[in-house]
Amino acid sequence: MGCLPEGFLWGGATAANQCEGACQEGGRGLANVDLIPAGPERIAVMRGVRKMLKWEDGYTYPGQEAIDMYHHFKEDIALFAEMGFKCYRLSIAWSRIYPNGFDEEPNEEGLRFYEALFDECHKYGMEPLVTIVHFDAPLACIKKFGSWKSRQMIDCYLKYCETIFRRYKGKVKYWLTFNEINMVLHLPFMAAGILFEEGENEEESKYIAAHHELVASALATKMAHEIDPENQVGCMLAAGRFYPYSCDPEDVFAAMEKDRANYFFIDVQSRGKYPNYARKMIERKGFAIDITQEDEKVLAENTVDFISFSYYSSRLTAAHSEKYGEASQNAMESMRNPYLKASEWGWQIDPMGLRITLNSLYDRYQKPLFIVENGLGAVDKPDENGFVDDQYRIDYLRAHIKAMKQAVNEDGVPLMGYTPWGCIDLVSASTGEMKKRYGFIYVDKDDSGKGTLKRSRKASFEWYKKVIASNGEEL
Ligand code: BGP
């Protein structure tokens, strides 16, 4: 099947709020992501319709402790190194660096924490890939000016970027400006700290916030290149093609439109301008988005160097879905695809969809791609010795790596690396559960918060180690 390129960045991915814990230690301020409870109200909070700007009695907040990587990072990075990781994707918690988002000075303790973490990566020859914002928005910015609904957020973000670009110059060269930037349309509070007032035009507000993020992303790209020409900056999309339910042209058109709602962000970040279909939509709906000439210039002159994305599943849609019966999954609605099996959480498993997604993205943008999330969320049951034999996870990853190799070797897609999600078990973003696990490393903690936090190697740990050692030949 051919080989993957030399220097291919094998690794794994995490996000600060889902693994670090210690959310009030080291001078860290609170953020939206700390205030999303586990349980039935989680989804309403993530959507911004149930306001929860403080910890309320009777709820549990899984991000408070998570897997306490804040105190375990040396041990965890040593385990990643044992698997042979070439790259570790992590995010910086914005409010560890600027506790309120608009503070005069950065928080030195927060800066030192990530410095130690990056040094630990380099000790093992592991390249950090840093997500600047993985959903987090400082709480004080939400309260003061409504987070990304306001242009003021761009200045706060750029101040934070400048601090980390300067401080970590030479230690970090791969940056992602926003995790799953299209998620602002689906889970606006979780993804961007957006709340809605009664009667507010929610869709308009989301596109206003999106515009501010897009301008911030372009300005950060510019700044990263100026501070260190070695820096490479990527955008990040929650990907997965929409398939039409049937060959009815109306279904095909519906699928194209759903894809465009996601591509919109990458069209701007990679091609440097609002695509015509988006301009028309904004005009038709009468959205008052302040797109200045200066914004247009900034967007045009500062496109990303590479395109990264998460892929868990393809999606399915129809013009008249009621004909077929709707099934929803994840934050994006999808119908049930009769050709696919699904995970325990209903996420449909489609390795070929990864090959299709890789090809679609490369056809559209012709920039190097990076798969920065992929994996199977599953319930793991340790045996009496605490060992997890997760063949189901190995099967999922093997099939996806095969599809990825086909895209590279048979279709010619340039791919920089592969960092499967939750390489160590961590808190699920969509459900807040611990039992939805992705890791090669098991963490002893359950949904009620009990457990020793002990780390242990699953069967997939040894398997992935061989995959990396053989550069993807031995699957
Ligand atoms: C993506 C997010 C991650 C991660 C992943 C898996 O949307 O970027 O933060 O959590 O999905 O989703 P979940 O944790 O809901 O299973």
XYZ file of C-alpha atoms and ligand atoms in Angstrom, residues 14-15 18 89 134-135 179-180 183 187 190 236 238 310 312 330 345 347 373 377 421-422 426-433 436 438, ligand 1:
48
model
C -6.075 16.248 24.383
C -7.624 19.553 25.459
C -10.948 17.860 29.550
C -1.529 17.925 20.504
C -10.038 24.645 22.526
C -13.506 25.992 23.268
C -10.585 24.041 17.821
C -13.543 22.976 15.647
C -18.875 24.290 16.429
C -22.926 24.539 20.653
C -19.421 25.543 24.927
C -9.365 23.244 12.616
C -15.130 19.423 12.898
C -11.402 16.074 13.586
C -15.302 10.646 13.910
C -23.368 14.485 18.324
C -23.149 6.664 21.667
C -21.705 7.846 16.312
C -8.753 13.986 16.173
C -15.555 6.556 22.467
C -8.335 11.956 20.244
C -8.078 11.366 23.983
C -10.395 12.118 29.680
C -13.754 13.834 30.175
C -16.122 13.652 27.205
C -16.954 17.061 25.749
C -20.466 16.211 24.612
C -21.640 14.210 27.627
C -19.287 15.128 30.478
C -18.828 11.433 31.169
C -16.932 7.453 27.246
C -10.924 7.030 23.885
C -14.569 17.008 19.512
C -13.842 17.917 20.459
C -13.108 17.245 21.557
C -13.583 15.868 21.938
C -14.141 15.045 20.810
C -14.862 13.778 21.195
O -15.759 17.614 19.143
O -12.907 18.733 19.794
O -12.966 18.157 22.595
O -14.202 15.779 23.124
O -14.983 15.788 19.977
O -16.145 14.062 21.599
P -16.774 13.531 22.934
O -15.831 13.872 24.009
O -18.059 14.225 23.048
O -16.929 12.064 22.754
